[in-house]
Structures are given as structure tokens and as C-alpha cells.
Short mmCIF file of C-alpha atoms and ligand atoms in Angstrom, two decimals:
data_model
loop_
_atom_site.label_atom_id
_atom_site.label_comp_id
_atom_site.label_asym_id
_atom_site.label_seq_id
_atom_site.Cartn_x
_atom_site.Cartn_y
_atom_site.Cartn_z
CA MET A 25 44.75 -69.41 152.25
CA ARG A 26 45.82 -65.93 151.35
CA SER A 27 49.39 -65.69 150.08
CA TRP A 28 51.31 -62.43 150.60
CA SER A 29 51.83 -59.45 148.33
CA ALA A 30 54.37 -59.62 145.54
CA PRO A 31 57.14 -57.07 145.21
CA GLU A 32 57.70 -55.61 141.74
CA VAL A 33 60.44 -57.56 139.87
CA PRO A 34 62.18 -55.39 137.26
CA SER A 35 62.77 -56.95 133.85
CA LEU A 36 66.49 -56.50 133.18
CA PRO A 37 66.25 -56.35 129.36
CA ASP A 38 63.85 -53.40 129.85
CA THR A 39 66.66 -51.53 131.59
CA GLY A 40 68.99 -52.12 128.66
CA LEU A 41 70.83 -55.14 130.08
CA PRO A 42 71.09 -58.20 127.80
CA ARG A 43 68.87 -61.26 128.29
CA ALA A 44 70.01 -64.01 130.63
CA ALA A 45 71.32 -67.18 129.01
CA ASP A 46 72.90 -69.57 131.57
CA PRO A 47 70.47 -72.32 132.61
CA LEU A 48 70.05 -72.69 136.37
CA ARG A 49 72.06 -75.57 137.82
CA LEU A 50 71.10 -76.90 141.25
CA HIS A 51 72.35 -79.52 143.65
CA ASP A 52 70.02 -82.50 143.84
CA THR A 53 70.17 -84.35 147.16
CA GLY A 54 69.23 -87.75 145.72
CA THR A 55 71.99 -87.93 143.15
CA GLY A 56 74.40 -85.74 145.10
CA GLY A 57 75.32 -83.80 141.96
CA VAL A 58 74.76 -80.33 140.52
CA ARG A 59 72.60 -80.60 137.39
CA PRO A 60 70.86 -78.14 135.08
CA THR A 61 67.18 -77.56 135.75
CA GLU A 62 65.22 -77.95 132.53
CA PRO A 63 61.88 -76.28 133.11
CA GLY A 64 59.34 -75.76 130.36
CA ALA A 65 57.79 -72.36 129.69
CA THR A 66 56.42 -72.60 133.24
CA ALA A 67 58.84 -73.78 135.90
CA ARG A 68 57.13 -75.65 138.74
CA MET A 69 58.33 -75.49 142.35
CA TYR A 70 57.04 -76.71 145.69
CA VAL A 71 58.66 -75.52 148.91
CA CYS A 72 57.65 -76.83 152.32
CA GLY A 73 56.16 -74.12 154.50
CA ILE A 74 56.24 -73.48 158.22
CA THR A 75 54.53 -75.23 161.07
CA PRO A 76 52.99 -72.08 162.51
CA TYR A 77 53.47 -72.41 166.25
CA ASP A 78 56.19 -69.79 166.62
CA ALA A 79 57.60 -66.83 164.70
CA THR A 80 59.84 -67.02 161.64
CA HIS A 81 63.48 -67.39 162.66
CA LEU A 82 66.56 -66.74 160.57
CA GLY A 83 66.85 -70.43 159.68
CA HIS A 84 63.41 -70.38 158.07
CA ALA A 85 64.20 -67.09 156.36
CA ASN A 86 67.42 -68.53 154.96
CA THR A 87 65.60 -71.51 153.46
CA TYR A 88 62.83 -69.40 151.84
CA LEU A 89 65.44 -66.99 150.56
CA ALA A 90 67.32 -69.81 148.80
CA PHE A 91 64.18 -70.78 146.86
CA ASP A 92 63.40 -67.13 146.22
CA LEU A 93 66.68 -67.02 144.30
CA VAL A 94 65.60 -70.06 142.27
CA ASN A 95 62.36 -68.24 141.46
CA ARG A 96 64.20 -65.04 140.48
CA VAL A 97 66.79 -66.79 138.30
CA TRP A 98 64.09 -68.72 136.42
CA ARG A 99 62.08 -65.52 135.86
CA ASP A 100 65.17 -63.72 134.62
CA LEU A 101 65.58 -66.57 132.11
CA GLY A 102 62.08 -65.85 130.84
CA HIS A 103 60.16 -68.66 132.55
CA ARG A 104 56.89 -68.21 134.29
CA VAL A 105 57.14 -69.78 137.74
CA HIS A 106 54.34 -71.77 139.30
CA TYR A 107 55.21 -71.77 142.98
CA VAL A 108 53.29 -73.66 145.67
CA GLN A 109 53.86 -73.69 149.42
CA ASN A 110 52.00 -75.29 152.32
CA ALA A 111 51.53 -74.35 155.96
CA THR A 112 51.31 -77.26 158.39
CA ASP A 113 48.40 -75.73 160.28
CA VAL A 114 47.46 -78.91 162.10
CA ASP A 115 50.15 -81.20 163.54
CA ASP A 116 51.49 -82.46 166.87
CA PRO A 117 53.85 -79.56 167.70
CA LEU A 118 51.17 -76.95 166.94
CA LEU A 119 48.54 -78.74 169.05
CA GLU A 120 51.05 -79.21 171.88
CA ARG A 121 52.06 -75.53 171.90
CA ALA A 122 48.42 -74.40 171.77
CA GLU A 123 47.64 -76.61 174.77
CA GLN A 124 50.69 -75.33 176.67
CA ILE A 125 49.83 -71.66 176.24
CA GLY A 126 46.06 -72.20 176.57
CA GLU A 127 45.25 -70.81 173.15
CA ASP A 128 42.97 -72.26 170.49
CA TRP A 129 45.21 -74.05 167.95
CA ARG A 130 43.49 -72.32 165.04
CA ALA A 131 44.06 -68.87 166.51
CA LEU A 132 47.72 -69.69 167.19
CA ALA A 133 48.24 -70.91 163.61
CA GLU A 134 46.48 -67.92 162.12
CA ARG A 135 48.53 -65.45 164.15
CA GLU A 136 51.87 -67.05 163.32
CA ILE A 137 51.00 -67.43 159.63
CA GLN A 138 50.18 -63.73 159.48
CA LEU A 139 53.51 -62.89 161.13
CA PHE A 140 55.23 -65.15 158.58
CA ARG A 141 53.50 -63.33 155.70
CA ASP A 142 54.64 -59.99 157.14
CA ASP A 143 58.22 -61.26 157.51
CA MET A 144 58.28 -62.66 153.96
CA THR A 145 56.86 -59.40 152.59
CA ALA A 146 59.47 -57.35 154.45
CA LEU A 147 62.25 -59.61 153.13
CA ARG A 148 60.87 -59.22 149.58
CA ILE A 149 60.44 -62.97 149.15
CA LEU A 150 58.20 -63.63 146.15
CA PRO A 151 54.91 -65.19 147.29
CA PRO A 152 53.68 -68.62 146.23
CA ASP A 153 50.83 -68.70 143.69
CA GLN A 154 49.03 -71.10 146.00
CA TYR A 155 49.61 -70.97 149.75
CA VAL A 156 47.76 -73.98 151.11
CA GLY A 157 47.04 -74.98 154.70
CA ALA A 158 46.92 -78.64 155.74
CA VAL A 159 43.38 -78.19 157.03
CA GLU A 160 42.06 -76.83 153.75
CA ALA A 161 43.95 -79.62 151.92
CA ILE A 162 42.19 -82.44 153.79
CA PRO A 163 39.98 -83.39 150.78
CA MET A 164 43.12 -83.76 148.58
CA ILE A 165 44.88 -85.71 151.30
CA VAL A 166 41.93 -88.06 151.74
CA GLN A 167 41.88 -88.58 147.98
CA MET A 168 45.56 -89.52 147.97
CA VAL A 169 45.13 -91.98 150.85
CA GLU A 170 42.20 -93.50 148.95
CA LYS A 171 44.35 -93.94 145.86
CA LEU A 172 47.02 -95.62 147.97
CA ARG A 173 44.40 -97.84 149.54
CA ALA A 174 43.10 -98.83 146.10
CA LYS A 175 46.65 -99.91 145.23
CA ASP A 176 46.89 -101.95 148.41
CA ALA A 177 49.54 -99.55 149.72
CA THR A 178 47.99 -98.90 153.14
CA TYR A 179 47.39 -100.91 156.30
CA GLU A 180 45.92 -100.17 159.69
CA VAL A 181 47.37 -100.23 163.18
CA ASP A 182 44.74 -99.64 165.88
CA GLY A 183 42.66 -97.46 163.55
CA ASP A 184 45.61 -95.42 162.24
CA VAL A 185 46.49 -95.79 158.55
CA TYR A 186 50.08 -96.49 157.50
CA PHE A 187 52.00 -96.51 154.22
CA PRO A 188 54.30 -99.50 153.69
CA VAL A 189 57.57 -98.11 152.31
CA ALA A 190 58.09 -101.44 150.54
CA ALA A 191 55.33 -100.34 148.12
CA ASP A 192 57.75 -97.94 146.37
CA PRO A 193 60.70 -99.65 144.68
CA GLY A 194 62.37 -96.22 144.41
CA PHE A 195 62.27 -95.62 148.18
CA GLY A 196 65.63 -94.11 149.20
CA GLU A 197 66.32 -92.25 145.97
CA VAL A 198 65.31 -88.82 147.27
CA SER A 199 67.65 -88.68 150.25
CA GLY A 200 70.23 -91.10 148.86
CA LEU A 201 70.40 -92.71 152.34
CA ASP A 202 70.61 -96.40 153.18
CA ARG A 203 68.41 -97.98 155.85
CA ALA A 204 71.09 -97.74 158.54
CA ALA A 205 71.24 -93.97 158.05
CA MET A 206 67.46 -93.64 157.78
CA ALA A 207 66.57 -95.31 161.07
CA PRO A 208 67.90 -92.70 163.54
CA LEU A 209 66.63 -89.79 161.40
CA PHE A 210 63.17 -91.30 161.23
CA ALA A 211 63.02 -91.56 165.03
CA GLU A 212 64.40 -88.05 165.50
CA ARG A 213 62.10 -86.36 162.97
CA GLY A 214 58.61 -87.29 164.01
CA GLY A 215 58.59 -91.01 163.07
CA ASP A 216 57.43 -93.89 165.29
CA PRO A 217 59.80 -96.78 164.47
CA GLY A 218 59.02 -98.71 167.66
CA ARG A 219 55.25 -98.88 167.35
CA PRO A 220 54.01 -102.46 167.70
CA GLY A 221 51.98 -103.67 164.73
CA LYS A 222 53.96 -101.85 162.03
CA ARG A 223 55.23 -104.04 159.20
CA ASP A 224 58.42 -102.06 158.79
CA PRO A 225 59.71 -99.60 161.43
CA LEU A 226 60.07 -96.98 158.66
CA ASP A 227 56.44 -97.14 157.48
CA ALA A 228 54.85 -93.69 157.57
CA LEU A 229 51.61 -92.53 159.16
CA LEU A 230 49.04 -91.39 156.57
CA TRP A 231 45.97 -90.83 158.71
CA MET A 232 45.76 -90.69 162.48
CA ALA A 233 42.50 -91.61 164.16
CA ARG A 234 41.16 -88.83 166.38
CA ARG A 235 42.74 -88.68 169.84
CA PRO A 236 40.75 -87.41 172.84
CA GLY A 237 40.76 -83.61 172.97
CA GLU A 238 42.21 -83.27 169.49
CA PRO A 239 40.55 -82.07 166.28
CA GLY A 240 39.40 -84.61 163.70
CA TRP A 241 37.85 -84.67 160.26
CA ASP A 242 35.56 -87.20 158.64
CA SER A 243 37.08 -89.58 156.14
CA PRO A 244 36.46 -93.03 154.65
CA PHE A 245 39.05 -94.31 157.18
CA GLY A 246 37.32 -92.76 160.19
CA VAL A 247 37.48 -89.41 161.95
CA GLY A 248 41.06 -88.23 162.28
CA ARG A 249 43.76 -85.99 160.90
CA PRO A 250 46.44 -86.30 158.24
CA GLY A 251 50.00 -87.48 158.75
CA TRP A 252 52.68 -84.93 157.91
CA HIS A 253 54.30 -86.30 154.73
CA VAL A 254 51.06 -86.98 152.87
CA GLU A 255 50.10 -83.33 153.35
CA CYS A 256 52.92 -82.03 151.12
CA SER A 257 52.64 -84.99 148.80
CA ALA A 258 48.94 -84.37 148.11
CA ILE A 259 49.19 -80.57 147.86
CA SER A 260 52.15 -80.67 145.46
CA VAL A 261 50.55 -83.25 143.15
CA GLU A 262 47.20 -81.43 143.21
CA TYR A 263 48.63 -78.11 142.04
CA LEU A 264 51.78 -79.06 140.15
CA GLY A 265 51.25 -82.61 138.93
CA MET A 266 54.09 -85.12 138.88
CA ALA A 267 57.69 -84.53 137.75
CA PHE A 268 57.67 -80.88 138.77
CA ASP A 269 61.02 -79.14 138.60
CA VAL A 270 62.09 -78.56 142.21
CA GLU A 271 60.93 -79.67 145.63
CA GLY A 272 62.65 -77.63 148.29
CA GLY A 273 63.13 -77.20 152.00
CA GLY A 274 65.83 -77.30 154.65
CA SER A 275 68.19 -80.28 154.77
CA ASP A 276 66.25 -81.66 157.76
CA LEU A 277 63.40 -82.41 155.34
CA ALA A 278 65.31 -84.65 152.91
CA PHE A 279 64.55 -87.66 155.08
CA PRO A 280 61.97 -88.74 156.00
CA HIS A 281 59.72 -85.91 154.77
CA HIS A 282 60.58 -85.57 151.08
CA GLU A 283 61.46 -89.25 150.75
CA MET A 284 58.04 -90.30 152.08
CA GLY A 285 56.19 -87.62 150.14
CA ALA A 286 57.76 -88.85 146.91
CA ALA A 287 56.99 -92.47 147.73
CA HIS A 288 53.32 -91.64 148.44
CA ALA A 289 52.97 -89.64 145.22
CA GLN A 290 54.77 -92.19 143.07
CA VAL A 291 52.71 -95.12 144.34
CA ALA A 292 49.40 -93.19 144.29
CA THR A 293 49.81 -91.94 140.72
CA GLY A 294 51.86 -94.81 139.25
CA GLU A 295 54.15 -92.13 137.76
CA ARG A 296 57.66 -91.04 138.66
CA PRO A 297 59.50 -89.04 139.71
CA HIS A 298 57.58 -86.85 142.13
CA ALA A 299 60.05 -84.00 141.53
CA LYS A 300 62.93 -83.78 139.08
CA ALA A 301 65.23 -82.33 141.74
CA TYR A 302 65.14 -82.32 145.52
CA VAL A 303 66.98 -79.27 146.73
CA HIS A 304 67.92 -78.62 150.34
CA ALA A 305 69.21 -75.58 152.18
CA GLY A 306 71.68 -75.85 155.06
CA MET A 307 70.83 -75.40 158.71
CA VAL A 308 71.42 -72.09 160.43
CA GLY A 309 72.48 -72.40 164.04
CA LEU A 310 73.10 -70.26 167.06
CA ASP A 311 75.57 -71.01 169.86
CA GLY A 312 76.52 -74.41 168.49
CA GLU A 313 73.00 -75.75 167.92
CA LYS A 314 70.59 -75.81 164.98
CA MET A 315 68.11 -72.97 165.42
CA SER A 316 64.84 -74.67 166.22
CA LYS A 317 61.56 -73.91 167.85
CA SER A 318 61.90 -76.92 170.11
CA ARG A 319 65.38 -75.84 171.30
CA GLY A 320 64.26 -72.26 171.79
CA ASN A 321 67.52 -70.71 170.54
CA LEU A 322 65.89 -68.46 168.01
CA VAL A 323 66.60 -65.14 166.39
CA PHE A 324 63.29 -63.95 164.98
CA VAL A 325 63.00 -61.89 161.82
CA SER A 326 60.09 -59.99 163.39
CA ARG A 327 62.19 -59.12 166.46
CA LEU A 328 65.01 -57.76 164.31
CA ARG A 329 62.48 -55.74 162.34
CA GLU A 330 60.94 -54.36 165.55
CA GLU A 331 64.41 -53.31 166.64
CA GLY A 332 64.67 -51.26 163.47
CA THR A 333 66.93 -53.56 161.42
CA ASP A 334 66.56 -52.94 157.69
CA PRO A 335 65.11 -56.16 156.17
CA MET A 336 67.48 -55.66 153.22
CA ALA A 337 70.40 -55.99 155.66
CA ILE A 338 68.91 -59.26 156.98
CA ARG A 339 68.63 -60.44 153.38
CA LEU A 340 72.24 -59.53 152.65
CA ALA A 341 73.46 -61.20 155.85
CA LEU A 342 71.80 -64.46 154.77
CA LEU A 343 72.95 -64.15 151.15
CA ALA A 344 76.55 -63.88 152.36
CA ARG A 345 76.49 -67.66 153.04
CA HIS A 346 76.03 -70.32 150.41
CA TYR A 347 72.52 -71.76 150.74
CA ARG A 348 73.77 -75.32 151.25
CA ALA A 349 76.21 -74.43 154.02
CA ASP A 350 75.43 -75.05 157.68
CA TRP A 351 76.48 -71.97 159.60
CA GLU A 352 76.14 -70.06 162.83
CA TRP A 353 74.42 -66.71 163.12
CA THR A 354 76.33 -63.95 164.91
CA PRO A 355 75.39 -60.28 165.35
CA ALA A 356 78.68 -59.35 163.61
CA GLN A 357 77.31 -60.76 160.33
CA LEU A 358 74.38 -58.39 160.53
CA GLU A 359 76.73 -55.46 161.11
CA ALA A 360 78.79 -56.48 158.08
CA ALA A 361 75.61 -56.71 156.00
CA GLU A 362 74.49 -53.26 157.14
CA ALA A 363 77.86 -51.82 156.09
CA ARG A 364 77.62 -53.57 152.70
CA LEU A 365 74.09 -52.27 152.16
CA ALA A 366 75.23 -48.72 152.96
CA ARG A 367 78.14 -49.02 150.46
CA TRP A 368 75.88 -50.38 147.74
CA ARG A 369 73.30 -47.64 148.34
CA ALA A 370 75.92 -44.90 148.29
CA ALA A 371 77.38 -46.21 145.04
CA ALA A 372 73.97 -46.74 143.41
CA ALA A 373 73.05 -43.14 144.28
CA LEU A 374 75.98 -41.71 142.28
CA PRO A 375 75.09 -40.04 138.95
CA SER A 376 77.26 -42.52 137.03
CA GLY A 377 79.50 -45.55 137.50
CA PRO A 378 81.52 -48.28 135.82
CA PRO A 379 79.39 -50.22 133.26
CA ALA A 380 76.79 -52.53 134.76
CA GLU A 381 76.72 -55.21 132.02
CA PRO A 382 79.71 -57.23 133.29
CA VAL A 383 78.40 -57.03 136.87
CA ALA A 384 74.95 -58.31 135.88
CA GLY A 385 76.70 -61.06 133.89
CA ASP A 386 78.79 -62.09 136.91
CA VAL A 387 75.79 -62.05 139.26
CA ARG A 388 73.82 -64.20 136.83
CA SER A 389 76.61 -66.73 136.31
CA ALA A 390 77.22 -66.98 140.05
CA LEU A 391 73.54 -67.63 140.79
CA ALA A 392 73.17 -70.04 137.86
CA ALA A 393 75.98 -72.15 139.38
CA ASP A 394 73.97 -73.67 142.22
CA LEU A 395 73.04 -70.26 143.67
CA ASP A 396 76.47 -68.97 144.58
CA ALA A 397 75.10 -65.86 146.28
CA PRO A 398 78.40 -65.00 148.03
CA ALA A 399 80.09 -64.73 144.61
CA ALA A 400 77.16 -62.65 143.35
CA LEU A 401 77.58 -60.24 146.28
CA ALA A 402 81.31 -60.00 145.57
CA ALA A 403 80.58 -58.91 142.00
CA VAL A 404 78.38 -56.04 143.21
CA ASP A 405 80.94 -55.20 145.93
CA SER A 406 83.69 -54.64 143.41
CA TRP A 407 81.45 -52.44 141.25
CA ALA A 408 80.46 -50.39 144.33
CA GLU A 409 84.06 -50.02 145.46
CA ARG A 410 85.19 -48.77 142.06
CA ALA A 411 82.25 -46.40 141.75
CA LEU A 412 82.88 -44.97 145.24
CA ALA A 413 86.64 -44.72 144.74
CA GLU A 414 86.17 -42.82 141.48
CA GLY A 415 83.08 -40.88 142.58
CA GLY A 416 81.20 -42.33 139.60
CA GLY A 417 82.38 -43.61 136.21
CA PRO A 418 81.88 -43.48 132.46
CA ASP A 419 78.31 -44.83 132.36
CA ALA A 420 75.35 -42.68 133.41
CA GLU A 421 72.97 -45.68 133.10
CA ALA A 422 75.04 -47.89 135.39
CA PRO A 423 73.61 -47.00 138.82
CA ALA A 424 70.02 -47.58 137.64
CA ARG A 425 70.99 -50.87 136.01
CA ILE A 426 72.81 -52.03 139.14
CA ARG A 427 69.75 -51.17 141.21
CA ALA A 428 67.57 -53.15 138.80
CA ALA A 429 69.94 -56.15 138.82
CA ALA A 430 70.26 -56.19 142.63
CA ASP A 431 66.48 -55.99 142.86
CA ALA A 432 65.55 -58.55 140.18
CA LEU A 433 68.23 -61.16 140.89
CA LEU A 434 69.05 -60.74 144.57
CA GLY A 435 65.80 -59.19 145.81
CA VAL A 436 67.78 -56.36 147.40
CA ALA A 437 66.09 -52.97 146.98
CA LEU A 438 68.73 -50.24 147.08
N1 5CA B 18 55.91 -77.61 158.11
C1 5CA B 18 57.10 -78.39 157.93
C2 5CA B 18 57.41 -78.62 156.47
S1 5CA B 18 56.05 -79.28 155.61
C3 5CA B 18 58.30 -77.76 158.62
O1 5CA B 18 59.37 -78.35 158.57
N2 5CA B 18 58.08 -76.62 159.24
S2 5CA B 18 59.21 -75.80 160.04
O2 5CA B 18 58.54 -74.60 160.51
O3 5CA B 18 59.80 -76.62 161.02
O4 5CA B 18 60.31 -75.41 159.02
C4 5CA B 18 60.02 -74.62 157.89
C5 5CA B 18 61.19 -74.66 156.90
O5 5CA B 18 62.35 -74.08 157.50
C6 5CA B 18 61.60 -76.08 156.50
O6 5CA B 18 62.00 -76.07 155.14
C7 5CA B 18 62.79 -76.37 157.38
O7 5CA B 18 63.67 -77.30 156.77
C8 5CA B 18 63.43 -74.99 157.47
N3 5CA B 18 64.22 -74.82 158.70
C9 5CA B 18 63.84 -75.09 159.98
N4 5CA B 18 64.84 -74.82 160.86
C10 5CA B 18 65.88 -74.35 160.11
C11 5CA B 18 67.20 -73.88 160.41
N5 5CA B 18 67.65 -73.83 161.65
N6 5CA B 18 67.98 -73.47 159.38
C12 5CA B 18 67.53 -73.51 158.10
N7 5CA B 18 66.28 -73.92 157.75
C13 5CA B 18 65.47 -74.34 158.74
ZN1 ZN B 19 56.46 -80.35 153.66
#
């Protein structure tokens, strides 16, 4: 599918700022620790995309923004970034919503994906190099299920194909959960633990035989459609290979989604690990509940934009929270972000200011330490306050350098 258009990313050394040096450290869910990422010349990242049955809400935006920071920090360190994202453009919730509103499921998906692209563009989120829909990925998915079948890592229940989790000795390493913790999450997040005929309640659906009234595609295992986890597993391995640097998403994807995806990939290829780090953003809530399409308690990015909110203020409101925190959205946070944006813009428009080098250094070190965006914002705040208090400063290059650093590292255009 088409990705979206890339904003310009300034190169900070070109503006006279020194090169970045601190390697990016990120929290890995499986090991529970913060570790340095060690990408080669090209850093490789897969981030799970939306299921396009409703508009992008602030929870989604927060998750994509976290991985946008990863992308920006790697680029600032001189890496090329190979970034892949999917869109789950055929799955139960999409088909159910299409049925409910009497719209063709393809038209619904297409419309919501376009709205997502527009939201991501407005928020200046760098686009993936490959943006891949589940439907267009069916040949890769079928190939992965065939590889699993060749390794005797599939079985059938009434025409549906399952993956036995026992096939992967590393099962559990992605989420770091034990079976007691896995069971309720599996049931809650799209699994079918109680289905008669399964060998293990946790076994995951790879291919679902066509149901009446639903779409289906030809395959060596009959006409049907892919399970959810194998979609991301197949797409990531196809474009990035194994042992890519970061697999990302919200914390609700650690189990079962990323756990199963890794198990599929590891068994199908005979290599491990699927990703070197599994990185998860916290959940954004509203009124005491996780923001979710099924709960309907959503604040949409597109709605805020329609109301005239500056997307850079939305970006700053999200950056004010650490990406791994779970937090509640309130309108007051947007007001605070608008005030911050106005201060930054006023300071960056002055003819001079305090030197930018230490500020860029502080922003870089904050982001390199597991994406501490709140600390990065505080560094720019103190520069802006000094510049405004003094009506400028000794360095005529500083405002332009601060604008470049805010743009390149934080994605905030001043
Ligand atoms: N299509 C699948 C992934 S393959 C999916 O989970 N789609 S989604 O539309 O439900 O979510 C898209 C991304 O936003 C996922 O990474 C998910 O973890 C994240 N997300 C969903 N709700 C929230 C929330 N309330 N706060 C933060 N992130 C969220
Ligand atoms: Zn996914």
C-alpha cells in the first residue's frame, strides 16, 4: 500500500551542532531491562499498525510517536532506518464493524487508512518504508504457514489451522509472562482458549477457513483468511529478516501478539530471535478506562485537527508523558502543550539566544535513555525561558539550531 509523505528531517551537524554519540537504550519487555540497541548501518524496525475500522485516537498516536522518536534518534546517530508497518485490513473487528454500518469492509478499511495517513502526516510522524496491508500480504502469510506445516508445527481443528505453542522452546520470552498470566490475556485479546479440539488452550490460529458471508482467499489449506499474529510475523520476516532491531507496539500487544509472532517466525525459519528487542508503549486512557475502539471512549486526532488544534501541540501533549507510562488524557494537558508551543515559538523567533549546543546535548541524552521525552522537553523549556527573560542571548545561531534540534529529534516544527 501507499505509505505517507515524509517530512524533511534536518541534519544537526549541518546546522553546526556536533554529531550525536550516545547509543539509544530501550526497555525490552522480555528481559524487563533497559539495554543499548546495537543496529548496523541500517537499523531495522517493525511497528504494528492499526486495524482500520475507526479513526486514529490519541492512544494510537502516542504509540506511533514513541517509535517515531526511536527512528529520529537512530537517524541522528547516522543510521539509515528500515521501517516497516502493517495495517490489519482484514480481521474480525473490521468485518463486524463493516457489517454493522452496512459498508463494504474494503471501503471502510481504505477510508480509515487514508485518515490515518493524514493524521500521521499532520503529526510529522516519519512514514514506514513499506506500509503493508494484511490482504496484500496473503502470499507471504501462506508461505509462512507452509513452512510451519513442513516443520510439523501446525494442526487442524474443523478446517482451521493452528500453531502449537509447544513447537517453540522459547515461547514466553517475549512477554516474560508465565502461563498463569498468559491465560486471561489470551482470552481477552482475541484468543479462543476454550475451543474443543485444541491441543493447548494457548495455541494460536494461523488460518481460518472461510465463514459464510466472509471474504476468503485460496490457499493450500483451503479457502480462508489469515490469523492475526501470523500477519505481522510474515510481513516483518519478509521485509526485515530475522533478528531485526526493534519490534514495537502498545503494551497490549506484548502478549499474545508479539509472543506468537516471534514463535511463528522462530519455528518457521529455524533462527532466533525474531527481534532483538520488544518495545512497548503505555496505554492512554480517558475517564478511567483504556482508550479503545470497542469501548468507544475515544479522542480522535482528526477531530482535534478539525477543531483547529495545532498538530504540534498534540505532539507536545503526548511527548510530555514518558512513552511507557499509562496515563489519562485531559483537555488541560492540551492547553499546557499549546502554551509550551507558544513559548518555544516566541523564543525561537528571537534574533539570538543562549547557546544551543548544551540544549541539543541534553535532548539527545534524555532521548537516548529509553526515550525520556519529558526530560527532553524540560531542556528546551529552560532554554526558551532564559531566551525570553533576556530577550535573546549571546548566540545569533542559537534560535535556528534550537528549531533544527526540536524538528530533527522531537519532530516539533517551530
Ligand atoms: N492491527 C493491530 C496490530 S497488528 C492493532 O492492535 N491495531 S489497533 O488499531 O488496535 O492498535 C494500533 C496500535 O495502537 C497498537 O500498537 C496498539 O497497541 C496501540 N494502541 C491501541 N490502543 C491504545 C491506547 N489506548 N493507548 C496506547 N496505544 C494504543
Ligand atoms: Zn501486529
